[in-house]
Amino acid sequence: MNHPSPTILVVNAGSSSVKVSVYTVPEAAHGDGDVNPELSAHGQIEGIGVAPRLTVHMADGRPVADERFPLAQVADHDAAFRLIRLVLSIGLRDNPPVAIGHRVVHGGADFTEAVRIDDEVLAKLEALVPLAPLHQPHNLTAIRAVREAAPELLQVACFDTAFHAGHDVMAQLLGLPYRYFEQGIRRYGFHGLSYEYIARRLRQVAPDLAEGRVVVAHLGNGASLCALRDGRSIDSTMGLTALDGMPMGTRCGAVDPGAVLWLAQQGMRADEIQAMLYQESGLKGLSGVSSDMRVLQASAEPRARLAIDFYAYRAAQEVGKLAVTLGGLDALVFTAGIGANSPEVRARICAHLTGLFGIELDPGANDDNRQRITHDGSRIPVLVLPTDEEGIVALSTARLMREAMAQKAAA
Ligand code: AMP
């Protein structure tokens, strides 16, 4: 009898959305060779707790479902996840998933690669919630919902911090008393799944550059930059939490800690300050208009312009900082929602870098979001590469699934 290829699910639970992707894992061509999961369908619920909308489509873009739900029906992440599972279980009845991979934002000092989830792992991830209050609780909600419904199912956690685990101590230190470093209060870095994907992709599209000193700018709702040398992360702009570095959609980026002290001295509580730094700052707080770059670009409000100017200025500064870490720069790569789709933001950032790095944008290529957006004569090439964080989660999950199957067979 012919068995269908195993199916795995990838879950990406964000602050107001839950995304679930279905992958099939074909048999490796040579026994224990590398796995290449293939995306077959994708479902997501956006607007949780505000205006829930479920969409499901096949990998080729064919729509399967598009439905809006009353708020009460999808009031939280737990309900959203249950609903997606229900919809997918109909389509996957004949080939239920054998493993689920989760994007988990913080792995702390303990987790430097993807792991199978058990009680001990879950407890350690729970302890990291204060360091990623906007994301970690939702990641863990999805894990718990699966454990409840299918306790035997293999679950894998893939961390946004893990790709940065090899950073030198210089890239990890904060200027606080050393005892805090020993307690894990150090710079970790995030968006690691995205950077891992870009490092792989760069090896495919520009192997010569991939060996060199590359800065990747992941500019989405969250935003950070990463210094890669020979495809490995050397440093990144985010730190202990996903607040550090450049300003983002609603997060502040680096601020003088004195400003946070001042807020506390004005009588703001820690939870109020936290909500402001994570949800009311960055592009949203500066512009007073929106956290969404498309809205800001279309706005005539002077403060929308101010916010974009500051965003580009700070992003460019971070490129310079990471180039110092790398001892030079061989390529700059833009990725994520803004990085891959906004010619205006890329042009503004690159304008700051022309003097120092001799970057010469090709305006036509930039406007078309082409893979290489600099002229041939540009001292440093600039590339645009869409990211695929879920693909990296699928890959790690498929590997651990294979491992688990092999162990079971050997037992
Ligand atoms: P992400 O978190 O990667 O999905 O990125 C979301 C951000 O990308 C939002 O600020 C969007 O406004 C922005 N974005 C997506 N498409 C475009 C576009 N064509 N031009 C400018 N910004 C965009």
Short mmCIF file of C-alpha atoms and ligand atoms in Angstrom, two decimals:
data_model
loop_
_atom_site.label_atom_id
_atom_site.label_comp_id
_atom_site.label_asym_id
_atom_site.label_seq_id
_atom_site.Cartn_x
_atom_site.Cartn_y
_atom_site.Cartn_z
CA MET A 1 0.00 0.00 0.00
CA ASN A 2 1.16 3.52 -0.81
CA HIS A 3 1.32 5.74 2.28
CA PRO A 4 0.80 9.47 1.72
CA SER A 5 3.77 11.70 2.64
CA PRO A 6 3.57 12.74 6.30
CA THR A 7 1.95 16.09 7.04
CA ILE A 8 3.22 18.64 9.54
CA LEU A 9 1.67 21.88 10.72
CA VAL A 10 3.54 25.10 11.41
CA VAL A 11 1.93 27.49 13.88
CA ASN A 12 2.85 31.15 14.09
CA ALA A 13 0.83 32.81 16.85
CA GLY A 14 1.31 36.59 16.77
CA SER A 15 -0.14 39.32 18.94
CA SER A 16 -3.45 39.59 17.04
CA SER A 17 -3.27 36.71 14.57
CA VAL A 18 -2.75 32.96 14.42
CA LYS A 19 -1.29 31.50 11.23
CA VAL A 20 -1.18 27.80 10.49
CA SER A 21 0.62 26.33 7.48
CA VAL A 22 0.33 22.75 6.28
CA TYR A 23 3.45 21.08 4.85
CA THR A 24 4.00 17.64 3.40
CA VAL A 25 7.35 15.99 3.95
CA PRO A 26 8.34 13.87 0.93
CA GLU A 27 10.62 10.89 1.47
CA ALA A 28 14.25 12.01 1.19
CA ALA A 29 15.82 10.89 -2.06
CA HIS A 30 18.65 9.12 -0.23
CA GLY A 31 17.39 7.59 2.99
CA ASP A 32 18.60 9.96 5.71
CA GLY A 33 19.21 12.84 3.26
CA ASP A 34 17.96 16.37 3.95
CA VAL A 35 14.25 16.99 4.24
CA ASN A 36 12.42 19.44 2.01
CA PRO A 37 8.96 20.18 3.39
CA GLU A 38 6.55 21.48 0.76
CA LEU A 39 3.84 23.99 1.63
CA SER A 40 0.39 22.68 0.71
CA ALA A 41 -2.07 25.02 2.45
CA HIS A 42 -2.17 28.04 4.73
CA GLY A 43 -4.85 29.25 7.12
CA GLN A 44 -4.95 32.29 9.35
CA ILE A 45 -7.16 34.24 11.67
CA GLU A 46 -6.48 37.93 11.86
CA GLY A 47 -8.10 40.56 14.03
CA ILE A 48 -8.48 38.33 17.11
CA GLY A 49 -10.51 40.18 19.73
CA VAL A 50 -11.25 43.02 17.28
CA ALA A 51 -12.74 41.81 13.95
CA PRO A 52 -11.87 38.12 13.49
CA ARG A 53 -11.45 36.95 9.91
CA LEU A 54 -10.50 33.45 8.85
CA THR A 55 -8.87 32.83 5.48
CA VAL A 56 -7.56 29.53 4.12
CA HIS A 57 -5.85 29.05 0.77
CA MET A 58 -3.87 26.38 -1.01
CA ALA A 59 -0.16 26.76 -1.75
CA ASP A 60 -0.96 27.81 -5.32
CA GLY A 61 -3.13 30.65 -3.99
CA ARG A 62 -6.50 28.96 -4.57
CA PRO A 63 -8.88 30.27 -1.86
CA VAL A 64 -10.59 27.66 0.32
CA ALA A 65 -12.29 29.79 2.97
CA ASP A 66 -12.80 33.46 3.77
CA GLU A 67 -15.15 34.17 6.62
CA ARG A 68 -15.68 36.89 9.19
CA PHE A 69 -16.77 35.88 12.68
CA PRO A 70 -18.62 37.67 15.46
CA LEU A 71 -16.16 38.98 18.00
CA ALA A 72 -17.52 36.78 20.79
CA GLN A 73 -16.82 33.65 18.79
CA VAL A 74 -13.09 34.35 18.39
CA ALA A 75 -12.38 36.50 21.40
CA ASP A 76 -8.90 35.14 22.10
CA HIS A 77 -6.01 33.07 20.73
CA ASP A 78 -7.30 29.86 22.22
CA ALA A 79 -10.60 30.18 20.34
CA ALA A 80 -8.78 31.20 17.15
CA PHE A 81 -6.52 28.19 17.27
CA ARG A 82 -9.41 25.81 17.93
CA LEU A 83 -11.27 27.22 14.95
CA ILE A 84 -8.31 26.85 12.57
CA ARG A 85 -7.75 23.31 13.81
CA LEU A 86 -11.36 22.49 13.14
CA VAL A 87 -11.22 23.83 9.58
CA LEU A 88 -7.93 22.09 8.84
CA SER A 89 -9.04 18.80 10.37
CA ILE A 90 -11.74 18.59 7.72
CA GLY A 91 -9.17 18.94 4.94
CA LEU A 92 -6.61 16.68 6.68
CA ARG A 93 -8.98 13.91 7.72
CA ASP A 94 -7.22 11.33 5.55
CA ASN A 95 -3.71 12.45 6.47
CA PRO A 96 -3.64 13.96 9.96
CA PRO A 97 -0.46 15.81 10.99
CA VAL A 98 2.32 13.78 12.64
CA ALA A 99 4.04 16.83 14.14
CA ILE A 100 3.45 20.50 14.87
CA GLY A 101 6.19 23.11 14.78
CA HIS A 102 5.72 26.39 16.65
CA ARG A 103 7.45 29.67 16.17
CA VAL A 104 8.43 30.66 19.71
CA VAL A 105 9.88 34.09 20.15
CA HIS A 106 12.15 33.65 23.20
CA GLY A 107 14.34 30.64 23.93
CA GLY A 108 16.52 32.43 26.50
CA ALA A 109 19.95 31.03 27.35
CA ASP A 110 18.74 27.42 27.49
CA PHE A 111 17.54 26.84 23.93
CA THR A 112 20.05 27.29 21.15
CA GLU A 113 18.26 25.10 18.61
CA ALA A 114 14.79 23.69 17.90
CA VAL A 115 13.58 21.26 20.60
CA ARG A 116 10.83 18.73 21.16
CA ILE A 117 8.37 20.13 23.67
CA ASP A 118 7.78 18.36 26.98
CA ASP A 119 6.73 19.52 30.47
CA GLU A 120 10.21 20.71 31.36
CA VAL A 121 10.62 22.70 28.12
CA LEU A 122 7.19 24.26 28.56
CA ALA A 123 8.00 25.35 32.12
CA LYS A 124 11.24 27.01 30.97
CA LEU A 125 9.44 28.81 28.15
CA GLU A 126 6.81 29.96 30.62
CA ALA A 127 9.52 31.58 32.74
CA LEU A 128 10.56 33.70 29.73
CA VAL A 129 7.14 35.36 29.32
CA PRO A 130 8.23 38.63 31.00
CA LEU A 131 10.98 38.97 28.38
CA ALA A 132 8.52 38.70 25.47
CA PRO A 133 5.15 39.70 26.93
CA LEU A 134 3.54 40.47 23.57
CA HIS A 135 4.37 37.18 21.83
CA GLN A 136 5.42 34.39 24.20
CA PRO A 137 2.02 33.94 25.94
CA HIS A 138 0.30 33.42 22.57
CA ASN A 139 2.99 30.98 21.40
CA LEU A 140 2.45 28.96 24.59
CA THR A 141 -1.35 29.10 24.30
CA ALA A 142 -1.14 27.32 20.94
CA ILE A 143 1.22 24.67 22.36
CA ARG A 144 -1.08 24.01 25.32
CA ALA A 145 -4.18 23.82 23.10
CA VAL A 146 -2.54 21.06 21.05
CA ARG A 147 -1.33 19.19 24.13
CA GLU A 148 -4.85 19.17 25.48
CA ALA A 149 -6.41 17.96 22.24
CA ALA A 150 -3.70 15.51 21.17
CA PRO A 151 -1.23 14.79 24.01
CA GLU A 152 0.72 12.22 21.96
CA LEU A 153 1.41 14.52 19.02
CA LEU A 154 5.05 15.56 18.57
CA GLN A 155 5.41 19.29 19.13
CA VAL A 156 8.54 21.26 18.30
CA ALA A 157 9.54 24.77 19.39
CA CYS A 158 11.65 26.83 16.98
CA PHE A 159 13.07 30.00 18.48
CA ASP A 160 13.60 33.51 17.15
CA THR A 161 16.63 33.76 19.43
CA ALA A 162 18.38 30.48 18.52
CA PHE A 163 20.14 31.60 15.33
CA HIS A 164 21.98 34.22 17.42
CA ALA A 165 23.19 31.76 20.04
CA GLY A 166 26.82 31.86 18.85
CA HIS A 167 27.29 35.59 19.51
CA ASP A 168 30.54 36.64 21.08
CA VAL A 169 30.29 37.92 24.65
CA MET A 170 30.85 41.49 23.34
CA ALA A 171 27.55 41.22 21.47
CA GLN A 172 25.78 39.83 24.53
CA LEU A 173 26.81 42.21 27.28
CA LEU A 174 24.72 45.01 28.71
CA GLY A 175 26.47 47.66 30.75
CA LEU A 176 24.80 46.47 33.97
CA PRO A 177 26.53 44.81 36.95
CA TYR A 178 27.95 41.48 35.77
CA ARG A 179 25.79 39.41 38.11
CA TYR A 180 22.78 40.16 35.90
CA PHE A 181 24.58 38.77 32.85
CA GLU A 182 25.11 35.57 34.83
CA GLN A 183 21.36 35.50 35.51
CA GLY A 184 20.62 35.57 31.78
CA ILE A 185 19.99 39.32 31.51
CA ARG A 186 21.89 39.70 28.25
CA ARG A 187 21.39 40.60 24.61
CA TYR A 188 19.93 37.65 22.68
CA GLY A 189 18.60 39.00 19.37
CA PHE A 190 15.38 38.03 17.56
CA HIS A 191 13.96 37.39 14.06
CA GLY A 192 16.45 34.52 13.92
CA LEU A 193 14.14 32.30 11.84
CA SER A 194 14.00 35.03 9.22
CA TYR A 195 17.77 35.55 9.26
CA GLU A 196 18.39 31.81 9.01
CA TYR A 197 16.17 31.69 5.95
CA ILE A 198 17.90 34.71 4.36
CA ALA A 199 21.36 33.21 5.03
CA ARG A 200 20.28 30.04 3.18
CA ARG A 201 18.61 31.96 0.39
CA LEU A 202 21.67 34.14 -0.09
CA ARG A 203 23.80 31.03 -0.55
CA GLN A 204 21.48 30.06 -3.41
CA VAL A 205 21.16 33.41 -5.18
CA ALA A 206 24.58 34.97 -4.48
CA PRO A 207 27.02 32.41 -3.04
CA ASP A 208 29.96 34.82 -3.31
CA LEU A 209 28.18 37.42 -1.17
CA ALA A 210 26.89 34.80 1.26
CA GLU A 211 30.45 34.04 2.35
CA GLY A 212 31.11 37.68 3.13
CA ARG A 213 30.05 40.39 5.56
CA VAL A 214 26.33 41.00 5.13
CA VAL A 215 23.83 43.14 7.01
CA VAL A 216 20.21 41.97 6.75
CA ALA A 217 17.44 44.45 7.57
CA HIS A 218 14.25 42.63 8.61
CA LEU A 219 11.71 45.46 8.40
CA GLY A 220 8.19 44.24 9.21
CA ASN A 221 5.83 45.14 12.05
CA GLY A 222 8.79 44.23 14.21
CA ALA A 223 12.13 45.39 12.86
CA SER A 224 15.73 44.50 13.50
CA LEU A 225 19.01 44.12 11.64
CA CYS A 226 21.51 41.29 11.76
CA ALA A 227 25.22 41.10 10.94
CA LEU A 228 26.08 37.88 9.09
CA ARG A 229 29.58 36.61 8.44
CA ASP A 230 29.77 33.54 6.22
CA GLY A 231 26.08 32.94 6.89
CA ARG A 232 26.39 33.01 10.68
CA SER A 233 24.90 35.64 12.97
CA ILE A 234 27.56 37.83 14.59
CA ASP A 235 25.36 40.47 16.20
CA SER A 236 21.89 41.93 15.92
CA THR A 237 20.18 45.15 16.92
CA MET A 238 17.64 43.57 19.25
CA GLY A 239 18.67 42.65 22.75
CA LEU A 240 17.23 41.11 25.90
CA THR A 241 13.76 41.79 24.56
CA ALA A 242 12.33 42.61 21.15
CA LEU A 243 12.16 46.31 22.12
CA ASP A 244 15.77 47.23 21.42
CA GLY A 245 17.34 48.55 18.23
CA MET A 246 15.46 50.60 15.66
CA PRO A 247 11.90 51.94 16.09
CA MET A 248 9.17 49.60 14.79
CA GLY A 249 5.44 49.63 14.01
CA THR A 250 4.40 50.06 17.66
CA ARG A 251 7.62 49.32 19.58
CA CYS A 252 10.01 52.05 20.60
CA GLY A 253 13.41 50.63 19.69
CA ALA A 254 16.38 51.77 21.78
CA VAL A 255 15.53 54.56 24.19
CA ASP A 256 17.65 56.12 26.89
CA PRO A 257 16.86 54.08 30.04
CA GLY A 258 16.68 57.47 31.74
CA ALA A 259 13.49 58.13 29.78
CA VAL A 260 11.94 54.96 31.21
CA LEU A 261 12.98 56.03 34.71
CA TRP A 262 11.41 59.41 34.10
CA LEU A 263 8.12 57.75 33.12
CA ALA A 264 8.19 55.69 36.31
CA GLN A 265 8.90 58.81 38.36
CA GLN A 266 5.84 60.44 36.79
CA GLY A 267 3.80 57.70 38.46
CA MET A 268 3.33 55.27 35.57
CA ARG A 269 3.17 51.63 36.65
CA ALA A 270 5.45 48.99 35.11
CA ASP A 271 2.57 47.42 33.17
CA GLU A 272 1.55 50.82 31.79
CA ILE A 273 5.09 51.57 30.71
CA GLN A 274 5.33 48.11 29.14
CA ALA A 275 2.11 48.64 27.16
CA MET A 276 3.38 52.00 25.94
CA LEU A 277 6.81 50.76 24.89
CA TYR A 278 5.41 47.71 23.06
CA GLN A 279 2.08 48.93 21.68
CA GLU A 280 1.95 52.73 21.55
CA SER A 281 5.40 53.79 20.43
CA GLY A 282 7.47 53.54 17.25
CA LEU A 283 5.81 54.62 13.99
CA LYS A 284 2.39 54.65 15.67
CA GLY A 285 3.40 56.80 18.61
CA LEU A 286 5.54 59.20 16.62
CA SER A 287 3.07 59.74 13.78
CA GLY A 288 -0.15 59.67 15.77
CA VAL A 289 -1.56 58.22 12.53
CA SER A 290 -0.80 54.51 12.20
CA SER A 291 1.73 51.76 12.76
CA ASP A 292 1.24 50.60 9.18
CA MET A 293 3.90 51.80 6.75
CA ARG A 294 1.50 51.79 3.80
CA VAL A 295 -0.85 54.15 5.64
CA LEU A 296 2.02 56.44 6.64
CA GLN A 297 3.39 56.59 3.10
CA ALA A 298 -0.04 57.65 1.84
CA SER A 299 -0.60 60.20 4.61
CA ALA A 300 -0.22 63.96 4.19
CA GLU A 301 0.28 64.43 7.96
CA PRO A 302 3.67 66.05 8.67
CA ARG A 303 4.17 63.69 11.62
CA ALA A 304 3.71 60.67 9.36
CA ARG A 305 6.65 62.02 7.35
CA LEU A 306 8.61 62.67 10.55
CA ALA A 307 8.05 59.07 11.65
CA ILE A 308 9.26 57.63 8.33
CA ASP A 309 12.28 59.97 8.32
CA PHE A 310 13.26 58.87 11.82
CA TYR A 311 12.69 55.20 10.93
CA ALA A 312 15.02 55.43 7.92
CA TYR A 313 17.62 57.44 9.85
CA ARG A 314 17.75 54.92 12.69
CA ALA A 315 17.79 51.90 10.34
CA ALA A 316 20.75 53.40 8.45
CA GLN A 317 22.58 54.10 11.71
CA GLU A 318 22.16 50.46 12.70
CA VAL A 319 23.65 49.35 9.37
CA GLY A 320 26.72 51.44 10.19
CA LYS A 321 26.98 49.97 13.67
CA LEU A 322 26.81 46.40 12.38
CA ALA A 323 29.34 47.18 9.63
CA VAL A 324 31.77 48.15 12.41
CA THR A 325 31.12 44.78 14.07
CA LEU A 326 31.81 43.02 10.75
CA GLY A 327 34.89 45.13 9.96
CA GLY A 328 33.32 46.18 6.66
CA LEU A 329 30.35 45.46 4.47
CA ASP A 330 30.00 43.30 1.34
CA ALA A 331 26.21 43.39 0.89
CA LEU A 332 22.99 44.77 2.37
CA VAL A 333 19.77 42.74 2.20
CA PHE A 334 16.23 44.01 2.82
CA THR A 335 13.44 41.64 3.86
CA ALA A 336 9.98 41.34 5.57
CA GLY A 337 6.85 43.39 4.82
CA ILE A 338 8.45 46.83 4.54
CA GLY A 339 11.92 45.68 3.48
CA ALA A 340 10.62 43.55 0.61
CA ASN A 341 7.82 45.87 -0.55
CA SER A 342 8.60 49.51 0.11
CA PRO A 343 10.87 51.15 -2.50
CA GLU A 344 10.44 54.45 -0.68
CA VAL A 345 11.74 53.21 2.67
CA ARG A 346 14.66 51.35 1.06
CA ALA A 347 15.59 54.46 -0.94
CA ARG A 348 15.47 56.63 2.17
CA ILE A 349 17.67 54.25 4.17
CA CYS A 350 20.15 53.86 1.31
CA ALA A 351 20.34 57.64 0.84
CA HIS A 352 21.92 57.83 4.32
CA LEU A 353 24.42 55.13 3.36
CA THR A 354 25.60 56.46 0.00
CA GLY A 355 28.40 58.63 1.39
CA LEU A 356 29.94 55.99 3.62
CA PHE A 357 29.37 52.84 1.56
CA GLY A 358 29.09 54.08 -2.04
CA ILE A 359 25.68 52.49 -2.45
CA GLU A 360 24.14 53.48 -5.78
CA LEU A 361 20.52 52.43 -6.08
CA ASP A 362 19.04 51.59 -9.48
CA PRO A 363 15.69 53.43 -9.10
CA GLY A 364 13.90 51.27 -11.68
CA ALA A 365 15.04 48.02 -10.05
CA ASN A 366 14.13 49.41 -6.62
CA ASP A 367 10.64 50.46 -7.76
CA ASP A 368 10.08 46.95 -9.16
CA ASN A 369 11.25 45.23 -5.92
CA ARG A 370 13.83 43.35 -8.00
CA GLN A 371 16.28 40.98 -6.33
CA ARG A 372 19.25 43.34 -6.89
CA ILE A 373 18.38 47.02 -6.61
CA THR A 374 21.82 48.63 -7.07
CA HIS A 375 23.66 49.55 -10.30
CA ASP A 376 26.47 47.19 -11.32
CA GLY A 377 28.97 49.90 -10.37
CA SER A 378 27.66 50.25 -6.79
CA ARG A 379 30.50 49.60 -4.34
CA ILE A 380 28.12 47.53 -2.21
CA PRO A 381 25.24 45.56 -3.74
CA VAL A 382 21.81 45.82 -2.13
CA LEU A 383 19.39 42.91 -2.44
CA VAL A 384 15.69 42.38 -1.77
CA LEU A 385 14.80 38.86 -0.61
CA PRO A 386 11.34 37.98 0.74
CA THR A 387 11.63 35.95 3.94
CA ASP A 388 10.03 32.62 4.94
CA GLU A 389 10.15 32.08 8.68
CA GLU A 390 7.54 29.34 8.55
CA GLY A 391 9.62 27.41 6.01
CA ILE A 392 12.48 27.29 8.54
CA VAL A 393 10.12 26.08 11.28
CA ALA A 394 8.86 23.37 8.88
CA LEU A 395 12.42 22.29 8.13
CA SER A 396 13.46 21.95 11.80
CA THR A 397 10.18 20.23 12.68
CA ALA A 398 10.55 17.75 9.82
CA ARG A 399 14.10 16.94 10.98
CA LEU A 400 13.02 16.30 14.56
CA MET A 401 10.06 14.28 13.29
CA ARG A 402 12.44 12.09 11.27
CA GLU A 403 14.65 11.69 14.34
CA ALA A 404 11.66 10.69 16.48
CA MET A 405 10.48 8.19 13.86
CA ALA A 406 13.95 6.65 13.58
CA GLN A 407 14.18 6.32 17.40
CA LYS A 408 10.77 4.68 17.49
CA ALA A 409 11.74 2.24 14.73
CA ALA A 410 14.98 1.36 16.53
CA ALA A 411 13.24 0.79 19.88
P1 AMP B 1 5.26 42.07 8.26
O1 AMP B 1 5.25 42.17 9.75
O2 AMP B 1 6.53 41.49 7.73
O3 AMP B 1 4.03 41.42 7.69
O4 AMP B 1 5.24 43.58 7.71
C1 AMP B 1 4.16 44.44 7.93
C2 AMP B 1 4.54 45.86 7.49
O5 AMP B 1 4.87 45.83 6.08
C3 AMP B 1 3.41 46.88 7.64
O6 AMP B 1 3.93 48.09 8.19
C4 AMP B 1 2.97 47.11 6.22
O7 AMP B 1 2.46 48.39 6.03
C5 AMP B 1 4.28 46.96 5.48
N1 AMP B 1 4.08 46.75 4.04
C6 AMP B 1 3.57 45.69 3.41
N2 AMP B 1 3.49 45.93 2.08
C7 AMP B 1 3.97 47.18 1.87
C8 AMP B 1 4.15 48.02 0.73
N3 AMP B 1 3.82 47.61 -0.49
N4 AMP B 1 4.68 49.25 0.92
C9 AMP B 1 5.02 49.68 2.15
N5 AMP B 1 4.88 48.94 3.27
C10 AMP B 1 4.35 47.71 3.13
#
